[in-house]
mmCIF file of C-alpha atoms in Angstrom:
data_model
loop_
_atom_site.group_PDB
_atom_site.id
_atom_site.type_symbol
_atom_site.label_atom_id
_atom_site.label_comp_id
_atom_site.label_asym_id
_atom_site.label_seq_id
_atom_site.Cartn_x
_atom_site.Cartn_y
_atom_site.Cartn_z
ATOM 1 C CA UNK A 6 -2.739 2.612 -77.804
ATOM 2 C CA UNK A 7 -3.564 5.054 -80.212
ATOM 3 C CA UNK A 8 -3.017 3.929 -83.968
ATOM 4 C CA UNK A 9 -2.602 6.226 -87.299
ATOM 5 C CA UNK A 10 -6.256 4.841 -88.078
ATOM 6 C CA UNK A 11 -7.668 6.826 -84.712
ATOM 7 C CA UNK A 12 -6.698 9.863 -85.863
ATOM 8 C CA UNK A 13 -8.931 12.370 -88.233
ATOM 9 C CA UNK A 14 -8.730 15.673 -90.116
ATOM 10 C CA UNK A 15 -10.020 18.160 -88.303
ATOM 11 C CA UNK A 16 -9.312 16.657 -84.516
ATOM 12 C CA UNK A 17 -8.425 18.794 -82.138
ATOM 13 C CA UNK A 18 -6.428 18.876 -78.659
ATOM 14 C CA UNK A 19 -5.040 20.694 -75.961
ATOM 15 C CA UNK A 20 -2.314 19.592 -73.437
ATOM 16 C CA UNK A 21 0.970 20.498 -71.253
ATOM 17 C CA UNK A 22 1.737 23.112 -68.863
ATOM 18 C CA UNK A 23 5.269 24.226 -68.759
ATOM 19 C CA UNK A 24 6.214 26.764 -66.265
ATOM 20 C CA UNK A 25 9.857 29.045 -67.478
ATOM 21 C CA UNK A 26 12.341 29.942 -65.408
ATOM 22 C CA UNK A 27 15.155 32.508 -65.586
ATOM 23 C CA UNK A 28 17.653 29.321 -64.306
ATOM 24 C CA UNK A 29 16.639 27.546 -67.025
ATOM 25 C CA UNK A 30 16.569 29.886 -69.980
ATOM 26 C CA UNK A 31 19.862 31.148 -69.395
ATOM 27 C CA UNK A 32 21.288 27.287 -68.574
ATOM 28 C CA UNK A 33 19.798 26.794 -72.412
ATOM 29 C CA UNK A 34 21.126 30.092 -73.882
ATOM 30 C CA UNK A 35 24.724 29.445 -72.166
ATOM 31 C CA UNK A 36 24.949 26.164 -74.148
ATOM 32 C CA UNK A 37 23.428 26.559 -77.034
ATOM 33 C CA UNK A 38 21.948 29.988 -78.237
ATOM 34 C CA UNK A 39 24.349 32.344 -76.272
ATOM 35 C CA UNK A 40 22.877 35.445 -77.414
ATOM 36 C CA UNK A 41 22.849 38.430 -74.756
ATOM 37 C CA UNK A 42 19.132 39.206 -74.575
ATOM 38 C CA UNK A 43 18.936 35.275 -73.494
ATOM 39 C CA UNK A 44 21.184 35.517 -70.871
ATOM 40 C CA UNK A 45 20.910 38.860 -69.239
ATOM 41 C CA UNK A 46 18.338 41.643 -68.490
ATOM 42 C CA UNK A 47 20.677 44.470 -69.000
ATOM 43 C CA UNK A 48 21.331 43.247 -72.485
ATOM 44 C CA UNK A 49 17.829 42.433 -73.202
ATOM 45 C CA UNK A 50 16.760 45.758 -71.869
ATOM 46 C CA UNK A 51 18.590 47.703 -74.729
ATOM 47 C CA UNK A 52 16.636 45.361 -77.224
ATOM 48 C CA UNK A 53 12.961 44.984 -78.153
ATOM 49 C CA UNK A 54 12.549 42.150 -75.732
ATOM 50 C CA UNK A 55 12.815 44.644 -72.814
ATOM 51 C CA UNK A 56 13.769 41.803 -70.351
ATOM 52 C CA UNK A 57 15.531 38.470 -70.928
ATOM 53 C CA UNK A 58 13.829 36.143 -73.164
ATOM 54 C CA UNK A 59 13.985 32.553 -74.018
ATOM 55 C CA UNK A 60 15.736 31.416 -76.735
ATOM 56 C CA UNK A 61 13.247 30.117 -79.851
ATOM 57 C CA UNK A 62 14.672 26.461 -79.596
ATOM 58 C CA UNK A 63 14.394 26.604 -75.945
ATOM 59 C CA UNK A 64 10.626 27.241 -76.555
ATOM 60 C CA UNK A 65 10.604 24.335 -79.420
ATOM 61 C CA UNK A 66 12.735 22.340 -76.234
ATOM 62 C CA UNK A 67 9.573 23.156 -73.772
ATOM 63 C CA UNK A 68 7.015 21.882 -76.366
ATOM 64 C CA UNK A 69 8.969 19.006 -77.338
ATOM 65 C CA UNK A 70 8.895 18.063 -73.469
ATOM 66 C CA UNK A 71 5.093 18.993 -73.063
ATOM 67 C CA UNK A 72 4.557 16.780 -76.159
ATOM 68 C CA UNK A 73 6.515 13.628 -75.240
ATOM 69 C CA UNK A 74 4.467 13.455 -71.759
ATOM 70 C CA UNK A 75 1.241 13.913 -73.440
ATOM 71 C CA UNK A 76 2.426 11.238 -75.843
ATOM 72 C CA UNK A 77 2.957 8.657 -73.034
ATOM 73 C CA UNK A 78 -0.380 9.901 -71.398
ATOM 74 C CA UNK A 79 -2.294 9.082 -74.141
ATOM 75 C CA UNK A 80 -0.025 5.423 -75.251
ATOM 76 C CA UNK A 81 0.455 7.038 -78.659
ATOM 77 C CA UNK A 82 1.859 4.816 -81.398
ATOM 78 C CA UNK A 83 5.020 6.638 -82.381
ATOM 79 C CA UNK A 84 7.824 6.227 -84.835
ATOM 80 C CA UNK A 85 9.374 9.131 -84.747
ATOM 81 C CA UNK A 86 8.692 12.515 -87.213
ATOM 82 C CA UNK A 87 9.564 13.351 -90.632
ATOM 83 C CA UNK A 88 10.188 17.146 -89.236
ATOM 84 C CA UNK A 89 8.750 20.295 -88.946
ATOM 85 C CA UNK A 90 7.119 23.005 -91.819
ATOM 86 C CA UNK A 91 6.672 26.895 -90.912
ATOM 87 C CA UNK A 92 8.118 27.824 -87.867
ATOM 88 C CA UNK A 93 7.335 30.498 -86.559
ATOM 89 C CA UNK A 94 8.250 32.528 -83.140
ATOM 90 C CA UNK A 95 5.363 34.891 -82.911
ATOM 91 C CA UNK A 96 6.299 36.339 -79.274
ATOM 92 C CA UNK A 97 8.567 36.267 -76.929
ATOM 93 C CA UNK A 98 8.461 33.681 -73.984
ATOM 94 C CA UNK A 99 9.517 34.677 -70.259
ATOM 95 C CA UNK A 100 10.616 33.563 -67.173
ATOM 96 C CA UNK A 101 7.640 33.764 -65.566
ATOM 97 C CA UNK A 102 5.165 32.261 -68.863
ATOM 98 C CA UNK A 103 3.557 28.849 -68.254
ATOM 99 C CA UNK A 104 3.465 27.535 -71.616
ATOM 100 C CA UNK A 105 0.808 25.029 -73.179
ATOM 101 C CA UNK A 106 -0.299 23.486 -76.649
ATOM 102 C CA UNK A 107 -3.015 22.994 -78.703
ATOM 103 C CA UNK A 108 -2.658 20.901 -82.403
ATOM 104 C CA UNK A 109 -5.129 20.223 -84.815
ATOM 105 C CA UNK A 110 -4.679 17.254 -87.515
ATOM 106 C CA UNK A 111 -4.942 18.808 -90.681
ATOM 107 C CA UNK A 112 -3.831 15.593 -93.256
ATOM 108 C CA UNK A 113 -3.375 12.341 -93.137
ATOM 109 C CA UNK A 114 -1.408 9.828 -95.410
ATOM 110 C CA UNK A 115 -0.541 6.079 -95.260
ATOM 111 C CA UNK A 116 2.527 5.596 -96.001
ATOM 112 C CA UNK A 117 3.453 4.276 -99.617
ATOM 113 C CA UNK A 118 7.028 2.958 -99.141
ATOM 114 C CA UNK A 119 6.233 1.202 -95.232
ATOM 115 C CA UNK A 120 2.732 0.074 -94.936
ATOM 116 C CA UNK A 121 3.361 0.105 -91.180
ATOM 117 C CA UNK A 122 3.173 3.660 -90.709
ATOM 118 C CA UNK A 123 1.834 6.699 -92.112
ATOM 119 C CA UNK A 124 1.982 10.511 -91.244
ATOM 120 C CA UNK A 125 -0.036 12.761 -89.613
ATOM 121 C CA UNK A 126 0.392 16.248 -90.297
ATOM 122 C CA UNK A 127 -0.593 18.807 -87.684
ATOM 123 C CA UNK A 128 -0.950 22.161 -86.835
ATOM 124 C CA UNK A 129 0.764 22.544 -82.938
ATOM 125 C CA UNK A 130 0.522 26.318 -81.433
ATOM 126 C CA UNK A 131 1.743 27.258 -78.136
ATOM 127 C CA UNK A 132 0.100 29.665 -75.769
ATOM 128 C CA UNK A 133 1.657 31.461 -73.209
ATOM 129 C CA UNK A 134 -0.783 31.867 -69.776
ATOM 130 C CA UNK A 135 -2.721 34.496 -71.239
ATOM 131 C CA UNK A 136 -4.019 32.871 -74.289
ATOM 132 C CA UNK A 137 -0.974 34.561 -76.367
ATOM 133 C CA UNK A 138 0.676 32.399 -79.075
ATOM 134 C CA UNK A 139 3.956 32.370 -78.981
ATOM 135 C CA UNK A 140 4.912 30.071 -81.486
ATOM 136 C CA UNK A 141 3.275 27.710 -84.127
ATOM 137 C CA UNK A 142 4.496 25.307 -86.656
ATOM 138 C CA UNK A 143 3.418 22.398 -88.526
ATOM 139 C CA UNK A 144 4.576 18.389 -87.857
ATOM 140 C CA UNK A 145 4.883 15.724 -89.709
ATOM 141 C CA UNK A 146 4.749 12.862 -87.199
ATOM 142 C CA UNK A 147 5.270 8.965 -87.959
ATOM 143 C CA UNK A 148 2.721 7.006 -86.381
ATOM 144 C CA UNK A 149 2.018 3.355 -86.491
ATOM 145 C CA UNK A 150 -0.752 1.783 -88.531
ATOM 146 C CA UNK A 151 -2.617 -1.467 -86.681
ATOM 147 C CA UNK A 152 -1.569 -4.587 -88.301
ATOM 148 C CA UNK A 153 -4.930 -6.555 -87.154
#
């Protein structure tokens, strides 16, 4: 299992591989970002996207998923997150894109309210398969502290 106290400034990993398909961008656009260049190419064709695109939370969807398995991969401690800081959608994402993340832990901080956890704040970008980002934020995830 790995603790808040495992974790240091500066670490750095990469994980996922999420493959995007047209059935499933425009099964996430119909319910919940119906906007034409999601859910057709002949919309998306009249717009800068050129072709249909995934939504932004769809993308923040994929990651979530490609973050969750990695989380159970590596038996991390979690309690949840305090949210997100600067999101950004830098490019587009396709049906087509296989999608994967890097994050880098850029502060740390017990807690001073819960001496069981504190919160790691990281930077998490996501590539598309040709080393593109396509989106970056920062997190502010709740992790357990070891009580031994």
């Amino acid at each position: 299992m790995k603790y808040f106290e495992d974790f240091a400034v500066g670490e750095r990993e990469q994980f996922g591989s999420y493959s995007v398909t047209a059935e499933e961008v425009a099964e996430f656009a119909g319910k919940y970002d119906p906007q034409p260049f999601h859910l057709s190419d002949e919309a998306a064709a009249k717009t800068h996207f050129g072709r249909i695109a995934a939504s932004g939370w769809h993308t923040c969807s994929m990651t979530m998923a490609m973050l969750v398995a990695h989380m159970k991969d590596d038996a991390l401690a979690s309690r949840g997150a305090a949210g997100i800081d600067e999101l950004r959608w830098l490019k587009p994402v396709y049906p087509g894109d296989t999608l994967r993340c890097e994050t880098a832990v850029l502060e740390l901080r017990p807690s001073r309210s819960r001496p069981d956890i504190g919160s790691v704040r990281s930077e998490m970008k996501v590539y598309n398969q040709n080393d593109e980002a396509v989106m970056r934020f920062v997190s502010i995830a709740l992790i357990a502290r070891r009580t031994d």
